[in-house]
Amino acid sequence: MMGHQGGVQNQLFYSFNLDDHVPRTHLLRGIDRYFDLSGLREHLAPHYSHTGRPSIAPELMIRMLIVGFCFGIRSERRLCEEVHLNLAYRWFCRLGLEDAVPDHSTFSKNRHGRFRESGALRHVFESVLRRCMNEGLAQGEGFAVDASVIKADANRARGVPGTEVIDWRQGDGPSRAVQEYLTALEQNNPTMSDDVEPAAPAKRISLTDPAARYTAAPGGPAFFAYSTNYLIDLHAGIIVDVEATPSHRTQEVESTRTMVNRVEQRFNLKPRRLVGDTAYGTGAMLGWMVQEKHIAPHVPVWQRPRNDGALPSSDFQWVEQDNEYRCPTGHALRSEWRTFTKPRSHVTKADTIVYRSSQADCSACEMKRQCCPSTPIRKITRSVHEASRDEARAIADTPAYKRSRHERKKVEMLFAHLKRILKLDRLRLRGLSGAHDEFLLAATAQNLRRMAKWLMPMGEQVEATTA
């Protein structure tokens, strides 16, 4: 017989426990086991008033943000709606059935205020990282570094040439992102003297987010973007640091120094090897790794290619005791062919030394067409960090280097997870600080998801569809 559902009856009392309605294999179960915000209140205490009406608990806002980033809920307005309706989200956020969900505007006010002033999001990220270290997921033997381009919240049509003079005071005055950009310019260039060269202007500047960099993805149109830079521990793929930069290769590479130094200072964690792609194989970066930090560079050495088909520099022999190169026919290439009254270092602005052959030797040489077909003499540019470059080349021939190249895929997988699962392929917040906030929260969510997947006991493993 077909059943019949009775009408809704209003009961006077209900016996309802949120914990009973959250599956044991739910992702938030695993995250909640390892997510500790006990130190957040003390960290934020100096930024709250001792009088007045109690505000929204900061732990609640952070937990809601973690839910949003873990499940790809990009809109904070929609996040509030989801937390209101979803029992698992309420359980994780410590909200009862009758507890009110904060208004979405609360997040914006706290983000631009006390959260940024106190570095609260950095504090949360580092507390999660410390838990990862305590659980043995970050060991510090090997790190990998890489960057990924994320679109900024800026219309590519709302851009002007970098050489154009812009009056930022038009309309209602500069926005928060513009004010941040102008403040950064003043801090980087407090005074301009005649002996200081101004920085090269950007190709194109966004009027809504001027700190974003105009860049082009392979095979697609150019757009304004930021780069998220990850430094990960290769043992379990835990993110040990993250840094936001404009999408410019030089700034991405330089962020590596910031991240490695910060992890060493705050966690006493320094890797024995650092893995990266060719972008991190410049002479200055390799010199920093080897000479200053004593880290083995598992990085391909960047070498400027020759387009004239001439013999490569590797065919020339370096003679250390004579400070010169020898060409395949035995002739010398030197940095100076005569003695100067005042000794010169011959080091260029690019931290290189140019070694030149003798024109008399080259003009009579039978290999001139193979060696220097378009110039009267042969030149070889040697980096002042060439010893570090040689060490990187030697490491490239070892089995450990091959293993490092395979392990480097872990950071690329994190970027794919960031864009496809967490839906962070375009930023919502503007300005470099906005990008920094979103990248920190995303990295925190990824570390929490990794702990939930790796450390949950058998029988309580999170479902594959949510991990």
Short mmCIF file of C-alpha atoms in Angstrom, two decimals:
data_model
loop_
_atom_site.label_atom_id
_atom_site.label_comp_id
_atom_site.label_asym_id
_atom_site.label_seq_id
_atom_site.Cartn_x
_atom_site.Cartn_y
_atom_site.Cartn_z
CA MET A 1 0.00 0.00 0.00
CA MET A 2 1.30 3.46 -0.84
CA GLY A 3 2.45 5.35 2.21
CA HIS A 4 1.19 8.75 3.18
CA GLN A 5 3.21 11.63 4.64
CA GLY A 6 1.47 13.56 7.32
CA GLY A 7 1.49 17.31 7.60
CA VAL A 8 4.22 19.27 9.38
CA GLN A 9 3.65 19.32 13.11
CA ASN A 10 5.28 21.88 15.34
CA GLN A 11 6.82 20.04 18.25
CA LEU A 12 7.38 21.77 21.51
CA PHE A 13 10.75 20.11 22.17
CA TYR A 14 13.35 18.62 19.85
CA SER A 15 16.23 16.29 20.61
CA PHE A 16 18.83 17.17 17.97
CA ASN A 17 22.63 16.77 18.01
CA LEU A 18 24.60 18.27 15.12
CA ASP A 19 27.45 15.83 15.68
CA ASP A 20 25.16 12.91 14.86
CA HIS A 21 24.40 14.34 11.42
CA VAL A 22 28.00 14.89 10.23
CA PRO A 23 29.39 11.71 8.56
CA ARG A 24 32.54 10.26 10.09
CA THR A 25 34.21 10.39 6.66
CA HIS A 26 33.38 14.05 6.02
CA LEU A 27 36.37 16.21 5.11
CA LEU A 28 35.60 18.68 7.90
CA ARG A 29 35.89 15.89 10.47
CA GLY A 30 39.50 15.36 9.51
CA ILE A 31 40.26 19.07 9.34
CA ASP A 32 38.68 19.77 12.70
CA ARG A 33 40.90 17.13 14.33
CA TYR A 34 44.06 19.06 13.41
CA PHE A 35 42.84 22.67 13.26
CA ASP A 36 43.66 24.55 16.45
CA LEU A 37 42.85 28.25 16.89
CA SER A 38 43.64 28.45 20.59
CA GLY A 39 46.35 31.06 20.08
CA LEU A 40 44.36 33.33 17.75
CA ARG A 41 42.53 35.23 20.48
CA GLU A 42 45.76 36.14 22.27
CA HIS A 43 47.36 37.16 18.96
CA LEU A 44 44.47 39.53 18.15
CA ALA A 45 43.87 40.87 21.67
CA PRO A 46 45.89 44.13 21.20
CA HIS A 47 43.70 45.03 18.21
CA TYR A 48 40.35 44.87 20.06
CA SER A 49 38.91 47.45 22.43
CA HIS A 50 38.45 46.53 26.10
CA THR A 51 35.07 48.27 26.18
CA GLY A 52 31.94 48.37 24.03
CA ARG A 53 29.67 45.75 22.56
CA PRO A 54 31.21 42.27 21.97
CA SER A 55 32.15 41.70 18.34
CA ILE A 56 31.93 38.59 16.18
CA ALA A 57 34.37 35.97 17.50
CA PRO A 58 37.48 35.90 15.29
CA GLU A 59 37.59 32.09 15.54
CA LEU A 60 34.17 31.93 13.88
CA MET A 61 35.24 34.14 10.97
CA ILE A 62 38.44 32.16 10.38
CA ARG A 63 36.57 28.84 10.47
CA MET A 64 34.03 30.14 7.97
CA LEU A 65 36.80 31.35 5.67
CA ILE A 66 38.49 27.94 5.86
CA VAL A 67 35.19 26.30 4.88
CA GLY A 68 34.92 28.63 1.90
CA PHE A 69 38.42 27.92 0.64
CA CYS A 70 38.24 24.17 1.28
CA PHE A 71 35.07 23.79 -0.77
CA GLY A 72 35.66 26.42 -3.45
CA ILE A 73 33.02 28.86 -2.20
CA ARG A 74 34.52 32.05 -3.60
CA SER A 75 31.78 34.53 -2.62
CA GLU A 76 31.56 35.50 1.05
CA ARG A 77 27.89 36.35 0.59
CA ARG A 78 27.26 32.83 -0.67
CA LEU A 79 29.49 31.42 2.07
CA CYS A 80 27.20 32.90 4.71
CA GLU A 81 24.20 31.31 2.97
CA GLU A 82 25.91 27.92 2.80
CA VAL A 83 26.93 27.97 6.46
CA HIS A 84 23.35 28.90 7.34
CA LEU A 85 21.96 25.86 5.47
CA ASN A 86 24.67 23.17 5.74
CA LEU A 87 24.73 21.20 9.00
CA ALA A 88 28.36 20.09 8.56
CA TYR A 89 29.47 23.69 8.05
CA ARG A 90 27.56 24.77 11.17
CA TRP A 91 29.16 21.95 13.16
CA PHE A 92 32.68 22.92 12.03
CA CYS A 93 32.03 26.62 12.77
CA ARG A 94 30.74 25.78 16.29
CA LEU A 95 27.29 27.19 15.48
CA GLY A 96 24.11 25.71 16.88
CA LEU A 97 20.86 25.41 14.95
CA GLU A 98 19.56 28.69 16.32
CA ASP A 99 22.84 30.63 16.20
CA ALA A 100 22.96 33.51 13.73
CA VAL A 101 25.49 33.53 10.91
CA PRO A 102 27.56 36.76 10.63
CA ASP A 103 26.81 39.18 7.83
CA HIS A 104 29.16 39.00 4.85
CA SER A 105 30.28 42.62 5.39
CA THR A 106 31.91 41.55 8.68
CA PHE A 107 34.66 39.76 6.76
CA SER A 108 35.56 42.83 4.72
CA LYS A 109 35.72 45.12 7.76
CA ASN A 110 37.97 42.77 9.71
CA ARG A 111 40.15 41.90 6.73
CA HIS A 112 41.00 45.52 5.94
CA GLY A 113 41.36 46.30 9.63
CA ARG A 114 42.63 44.12 12.43
CA PHE A 115 43.34 40.98 10.39
CA ARG A 116 45.90 42.75 8.17
CA GLU A 117 47.26 44.95 10.93
CA SER A 118 47.95 41.94 13.13
CA GLY A 119 48.99 39.47 10.43
CA ALA A 120 46.25 37.11 11.63
CA LEU A 121 46.12 35.08 8.42
CA ARG A 122 49.88 34.54 8.52
CA HIS A 123 49.51 33.48 12.16
CA VAL A 124 46.84 30.91 11.23
CA PHE A 125 48.91 29.56 8.34
CA GLU A 126 51.98 29.15 10.53
CA SER A 127 50.02 27.48 13.34
CA VAL A 128 48.75 24.89 10.81
CA LEU A 129 52.28 24.45 9.45
CA ARG A 130 53.59 23.91 12.98
CA ARG A 131 51.01 21.16 13.46
CA CYS A 132 52.13 19.57 10.18
CA MET A 133 55.70 19.57 11.46
CA ASN A 134 54.65 18.03 14.78
CA GLU A 135 52.84 15.27 12.88
CA GLY A 136 55.98 14.54 10.83
CA LEU A 137 54.65 15.76 7.48
CA ALA A 138 57.32 18.46 7.05
CA GLN A 139 60.87 17.22 7.63
CA GLY A 140 63.02 19.88 5.95
CA GLU A 141 65.26 17.54 3.93
CA GLY A 142 64.19 18.91 0.55
CA PHE A 143 62.16 21.91 -0.59
CA ALA A 144 60.69 22.75 -4.00
CA VAL A 145 59.77 26.21 -5.23
CA ASP A 146 57.58 27.37 -8.09
CA ALA A 147 55.11 30.10 -9.08
CA SER A 148 51.70 30.06 -10.74
CA VAL A 149 49.88 32.94 -12.42
CA ILE A 150 46.42 33.87 -11.05
CA LYS A 151 44.21 36.39 -12.83
CA ALA A 152 43.59 39.64 -10.97
CA ASP A 153 40.17 41.20 -10.50
CA ALA A 154 40.90 43.72 -13.22
CA ASN A 155 39.45 44.13 -16.68
CA ARG A 156 42.15 44.04 -19.36
CA ALA A 157 40.23 46.77 -21.21
CA ARG A 158 40.59 49.07 -18.19
CA GLY A 159 44.30 49.48 -18.71
CA VAL A 160 46.50 52.28 -20.04
CA PRO A 161 50.07 52.30 -21.38
CA GLY A 162 52.67 52.38 -18.63
CA THR A 163 54.21 55.57 -20.04
CA GLU A 164 50.95 57.50 -19.75
CA VAL A 165 50.60 60.02 -16.93
CA ILE A 166 47.63 59.06 -14.73
CA ASP A 167 45.72 61.35 -12.41
CA TRP A 168 44.62 58.97 -9.65
CA ARG A 169 42.56 61.70 -7.93
CA GLN A 170 39.80 61.66 -10.53
CA GLY A 171 36.26 60.75 -9.51
CA ASP A 172 35.82 59.90 -5.84
CA GLY A 173 39.55 59.63 -5.28
CA PRO A 174 41.86 56.62 -5.28
CA SER A 175 40.46 53.24 -4.22
CA ARG A 176 42.05 51.10 -1.54
CA ALA A 177 44.07 49.13 -4.13
CA VAL A 178 45.30 52.35 -5.75
CA GLN A 179 46.24 53.87 -2.38
CA GLU A 180 48.23 50.76 -1.54
CA TYR A 181 50.01 50.94 -4.91
CA LEU A 182 50.91 54.63 -4.48
CA THR A 183 52.15 54.04 -0.94
CA ALA A 184 54.40 51.23 -2.16
CA LEU A 185 55.82 53.51 -4.85
CA GLU A 186 56.65 56.19 -2.28
CA GLN A 187 58.32 53.67 0.02
CA ASN A 188 60.42 52.19 -2.77
CA ASN A 189 61.37 55.60 -4.21
CA PRO A 190 61.34 58.13 -1.34
CA THR A 191 63.57 60.54 -3.24
CA MET A 192 64.75 60.58 -6.82
CA SER A 193 68.29 61.88 -7.33
CA ASP A 194 70.19 62.39 -10.57
CA ASP A 195 72.41 59.34 -10.01
CA VAL A 196 69.47 56.93 -9.52
CA GLU A 197 67.89 55.42 -12.61
CA PRO A 198 64.07 55.29 -12.45
CA ALA A 199 62.48 51.88 -12.74
CA ALA A 200 61.33 50.86 -16.20
CA PRO A 201 57.59 51.55 -16.61
CA ALA A 202 55.24 48.62 -16.93
CA LYS A 203 53.94 47.84 -20.40
CA ARG A 204 50.38 48.42 -19.25
CA ILE A 205 48.79 49.51 -15.95
CA SER A 206 45.32 48.67 -14.69
CA LEU A 207 43.28 51.61 -13.45
CA THR A 208 41.47 49.41 -10.89
CA ASP A 209 44.41 47.32 -9.63
CA PRO A 210 47.66 49.01 -10.68
CA ALA A 211 49.88 46.59 -8.73
CA ALA A 212 48.81 43.69 -10.97
CA ARG A 213 51.19 42.83 -13.80
CA TYR A 214 50.14 42.67 -17.45
CA THR A 215 51.16 39.25 -18.70
CA ALA A 216 50.27 36.80 -21.45
CA ALA A 217 49.58 33.10 -21.04
CA PRO A 218 50.87 30.83 -23.83
CA GLY A 219 48.40 30.85 -26.70
CA GLY A 220 46.01 33.31 -25.07
CA PRO A 221 45.40 37.03 -24.72
CA ALA A 222 47.27 39.12 -22.16
CA PHE A 223 45.65 39.90 -18.81
CA PHE A 224 46.45 41.46 -15.43
CA ALA A 225 47.64 38.94 -12.87
CA TYR A 226 49.50 38.13 -9.68
CA SER A 227 51.71 35.14 -8.96
CA THR A 228 51.40 32.83 -5.99
CA ASN A 229 54.82 31.47 -5.00
CA TYR A 230 54.90 28.16 -3.12
CA LEU A 231 57.75 26.72 -1.10
CA ILE A 232 56.86 23.11 -0.28
CA ASP A 233 58.40 20.29 1.70
CA LEU A 234 58.93 17.35 -0.63
CA HIS A 235 58.20 14.64 1.96
CA ALA A 236 54.40 15.02 1.90
CA GLY A 237 53.86 18.10 -0.27
CA ILE A 238 53.16 20.42 2.66
CA ILE A 239 53.34 24.14 1.83
CA VAL A 240 55.90 25.66 4.20
CA ASP A 241 55.56 29.22 2.88
CA VAL A 242 53.66 31.27 0.33
CA GLU A 243 54.32 34.72 -1.08
CA ALA A 244 52.30 36.94 -3.41
CA THR A 245 54.10 38.91 -6.13
CA PRO A 246 53.15 40.63 -9.38
CA SER A 247 53.51 38.23 -12.32
CA HIS A 248 57.09 39.09 -13.18
CA ARG A 249 59.84 36.48 -13.44
CA THR A 250 62.43 38.47 -11.46
CA GLN A 251 60.07 39.12 -8.54
CA GLU A 252 58.96 35.49 -8.50
CA VAL A 253 62.55 34.27 -8.27
CA GLU A 254 63.50 36.82 -5.61
CA SER A 255 60.59 35.73 -3.43
CA THR A 256 62.46 32.45 -2.92
CA ARG A 257 65.00 34.22 -0.72
CA THR A 258 62.23 35.75 1.36
CA MET A 259 60.47 32.43 1.89
CA VAL A 260 63.57 30.33 2.65
CA ASN A 261 64.88 32.92 5.13
CA ARG A 262 61.48 33.28 6.82
CA VAL A 263 61.04 29.53 7.29
CA GLU A 264 64.55 29.26 8.72
CA GLN A 265 64.02 32.15 11.14
CA ARG A 266 60.56 31.14 12.39
CA PHE A 267 60.80 27.35 12.34
CA ASN A 268 64.56 26.66 12.32
CA LEU A 269 63.96 24.66 9.16
CA LYS A 270 66.47 24.80 6.32
CA PRO A 271 66.57 22.28 3.46
CA ARG A 272 69.63 20.38 2.32
CA ARG A 273 68.43 20.66 -1.30
CA LEU A 274 66.20 23.09 -3.16
CA VAL A 275 64.40 22.02 -6.34
CA GLY A 276 63.23 24.46 -9.00
CA ASP A 277 62.96 24.96 -12.73
CA THR A 278 65.32 26.84 -15.03
CA ALA A 279 63.97 30.24 -13.93
CA TYR A 280 65.71 29.69 -10.57
CA GLY A 281 69.00 28.71 -12.21
CA THR A 282 70.42 32.21 -12.62
CA GLY A 283 73.94 32.88 -11.42
CA ALA A 284 72.86 35.17 -8.59
CA MET A 285 70.30 32.69 -7.25
CA LEU A 286 72.69 29.74 -7.48
CA GLY A 287 75.38 31.79 -5.75
CA TRP A 288 72.97 32.61 -2.95
CA MET A 289 72.01 28.95 -2.51
CA VAL A 290 75.56 27.58 -2.52
CA GLN A 291 77.72 30.32 -1.00
CA GLU A 292 75.35 31.95 1.48
CA LYS A 293 72.79 29.30 2.46
CA HIS A 294 74.83 26.13 1.76
CA ILE A 295 71.88 24.47 0.03
CA ALA A 296 72.43 21.97 -2.79
CA PRO A 297 70.85 23.49 -5.93
CA HIS A 298 68.81 20.82 -7.74
CA VAL A 299 68.07 23.37 -10.44
CA PRO A 300 68.90 23.45 -14.17
CA VAL A 301 71.52 26.10 -14.91
CA TRP A 302 70.17 28.94 -17.01
CA GLN A 303 72.37 29.59 -20.04
CA ARG A 304 71.83 32.30 -22.64
CA PRO A 305 71.46 30.53 -26.00
CA ARG A 306 73.52 31.51 -29.03
CA ASN A 307 71.62 32.14 -32.26
CA ASP A 308 74.54 32.29 -34.69
CA GLY A 309 75.38 28.58 -34.60
CA ALA A 310 78.81 29.22 -33.03
CA LEU A 311 80.63 26.81 -30.75
CA PRO A 312 79.08 26.76 -27.25
CA SER A 313 81.04 28.05 -24.28
CA SER A 314 81.22 24.52 -22.90
CA ASP A 315 83.75 23.67 -25.65
CA PHE A 316 86.21 26.12 -24.08
CA GLN A 317 88.44 25.02 -21.21
CA TRP A 318 88.66 27.15 -18.07
CA VAL A 319 92.15 27.46 -16.59
CA GLU A 320 91.80 28.62 -13.00
CA GLN A 321 95.46 29.36 -12.25
CA ASP A 322 95.83 31.60 -15.31
CA ASN A 323 92.36 33.20 -15.02
CA GLU A 324 91.64 32.54 -18.68
CA TYR A 325 89.78 30.31 -21.13
CA ARG A 326 91.41 28.15 -23.78
CA CYS A 327 89.70 27.65 -27.11
CA PRO A 328 89.70 24.23 -28.89
CA THR A 329 92.88 25.24 -30.76
CA GLY A 330 94.68 26.24 -27.54
CA HIS A 331 94.50 30.05 -27.81
CA ALA A 332 93.75 32.12 -24.69
CA LEU A 333 90.71 34.31 -23.90
CA ARG A 334 91.47 36.82 -21.16
CA SER A 335 89.63 39.55 -19.27
CA GLU A 336 92.59 41.92 -19.79
CA TRP A 337 95.44 41.83 -22.25
CA ARG A 338 97.53 44.57 -20.65
CA THR A 339 98.42 45.64 -17.13
CA PHE A 340 96.56 48.64 -15.71
CA THR A 341 98.05 51.16 -13.28
CA LYS A 342 95.00 50.72 -11.05
CA PRO A 343 93.85 47.10 -10.89
CA ARG A 344 90.37 46.55 -12.25
CA SER A 345 87.86 43.87 -11.37
CA HIS A 346 86.23 43.91 -14.82
CA VAL A 347 82.92 42.94 -13.19
CA THR A 348 79.94 44.30 -15.13
CA LYS A 349 76.60 45.49 -13.73
CA ALA A 350 75.25 42.02 -14.48
CA ASP A 351 77.91 40.46 -12.17
CA THR A 352 79.84 38.97 -15.07
CA ILE A 353 83.37 39.16 -16.45
CA VAL A 354 83.92 39.21 -20.21
CA TYR A 355 86.85 37.18 -21.57
CA ARG A 356 88.08 38.08 -25.08
CA SER A 357 90.37 36.39 -27.53
CA SER A 358 93.16 38.08 -29.46
CA GLN A 359 92.16 39.38 -32.90
CA ALA A 360 95.49 38.19 -34.29
CA ASP A 361 94.82 34.65 -33.07
CA CYS A 362 91.26 34.61 -34.44
CA SER A 363 92.06 36.06 -37.87
CA ALA A 364 94.61 33.32 -38.55
CA CYS A 365 92.55 30.49 -36.99
CA GLU A 366 91.08 27.81 -39.25
CA MET A 367 88.09 27.38 -36.90
CA LYS A 368 86.99 31.01 -36.99
CA ARG A 369 83.81 30.32 -38.95
CA GLN A 370 82.72 27.77 -36.35
CA CYS A 371 83.86 29.84 -33.38
CA CYS A 372 82.92 33.47 -34.12
CA PRO A 373 81.40 33.75 -37.60
CA SER A 374 79.86 37.21 -37.14
CA THR A 375 82.48 38.95 -34.94
CA PRO A 376 86.23 39.55 -35.32
CA ILE A 377 86.98 37.97 -31.92
CA ARG A 378 85.32 35.46 -29.59
CA LYS A 379 83.86 36.60 -26.27
CA ILE A 380 82.82 34.47 -23.32
CA THR A 381 80.83 35.92 -20.46
CA ARG A 382 81.65 34.30 -17.12
CA SER A 383 79.47 34.86 -14.08
CA VAL A 384 81.09 35.78 -10.78
CA HIS A 385 78.98 32.89 -9.44
CA GLU A 386 80.41 30.41 -11.95
CA ALA A 387 81.67 28.10 -9.18
CA SER A 388 78.10 27.73 -7.93
CA ARG A 389 76.90 27.15 -11.49
CA ASP A 390 79.50 24.40 -11.86
CA GLU A 391 78.26 22.77 -8.66
CA ALA A 392 74.71 22.81 -10.02
CA ARG A 393 75.92 21.22 -13.26
CA ALA A 394 77.69 18.49 -11.30
CA ILE A 395 74.55 17.75 -9.27
CA ALA A 396 72.53 17.46 -12.51
CA ASP A 397 74.45 14.26 -13.37
CA THR A 398 73.50 12.44 -10.13
CA PRO A 399 70.60 10.02 -9.43
CA ALA A 400 69.46 12.34 -6.62
CA TYR A 401 68.85 15.07 -9.18
CA LYS A 402 66.62 12.79 -11.25
CA ARG A 403 64.61 11.96 -8.14
CA SER A 404 64.28 15.70 -7.38
CA ARG A 405 62.98 16.40 -10.87
CA HIS A 406 60.29 13.78 -10.34
CA GLU A 407 59.37 15.11 -6.87
CA ARG A 408 59.03 18.65 -8.21
CA LYS A 409 55.71 17.60 -9.74
CA LYS A 410 54.22 17.84 -6.24
CA VAL A 411 54.23 21.62 -6.36
CA GLU A 412 52.65 21.60 -9.83
CA MET A 413 49.91 19.29 -8.50
CA LEU A 414 49.22 21.78 -5.71
CA PHE A 415 48.71 24.54 -8.27
CA ALA A 416 46.33 22.34 -10.26
CA HIS A 417 44.43 21.57 -7.04
CA LEU A 418 44.38 25.28 -6.20
CA LYS A 419 42.71 26.23 -9.48
CA ARG A 420 40.45 23.25 -10.16
CA ILE A 421 39.29 22.17 -6.70
CA LEU A 422 39.57 25.36 -4.65
CA LYS A 423 38.43 27.42 -7.69
CA LEU A 424 41.15 30.03 -7.19
CA ASP A 425 41.80 30.78 -10.85
CA ARG A 426 40.82 34.44 -10.44
CA LEU A 427 41.21 36.70 -7.41
CA ARG A 428 38.30 38.42 -5.69
CA LEU A 429 40.36 40.95 -3.72
CA ARG A 430 42.41 43.73 -5.25
CA GLY A 431 45.88 44.96 -4.45
CA LEU A 432 48.97 42.99 -3.45
CA SER A 433 47.70 42.65 0.12
CA GLY A 434 44.41 41.23 -1.17
CA ALA A 435 46.29 38.65 -3.24
CA HIS A 436 48.42 37.87 -0.20
CA ASP A 437 45.31 37.24 1.93
CA GLU A 438 43.73 34.89 -0.60
CA PHE A 439 46.95 32.95 -1.23
CA LEU A 440 47.57 32.50 2.51
CA LEU A 441 44.06 31.19 3.14
CA ALA A 442 44.25 28.86 0.13
CA ALA A 443 47.61 27.44 1.28
CA THR A 444 46.21 26.96 4.79
CA ALA A 445 43.23 25.07 3.38
CA GLN A 446 45.49 22.87 1.25
CA ASN A 447 47.66 21.95 4.24
CA LEU A 448 44.60 21.13 6.32
CA ARG A 449 43.17 18.94 3.57
CA ARG A 450 46.51 17.16 3.24
CA MET A 451 46.62 16.42 6.99
CA ALA A 452 43.04 15.16 6.94
CA LYS A 453 43.90 12.82 4.06
CA TRP A 454 47.22 11.52 5.42
CA LEU A 455 46.64 11.27 9.15
CA MET A 456 43.04 10.17 9.72
CA PRO A 457 42.79 6.68 11.28
CA MET A 458 41.62 3.71 9.22
CA GLY A 459 37.85 3.64 9.01
CA GLU A 460 37.63 7.44 9.26
CA GLN A 461 39.43 8.30 6.02
CA VAL A 462 37.80 11.22 4.23
CA GLU A 463 35.89 10.40 1.09
CA ALA A 464 37.86 10.49 -2.17
CA THR A 465 35.43 12.98 -3.69
CA THR A 466 36.18 15.56 -0.99
CA ALA A 467 39.93 15.06 -0.56
#
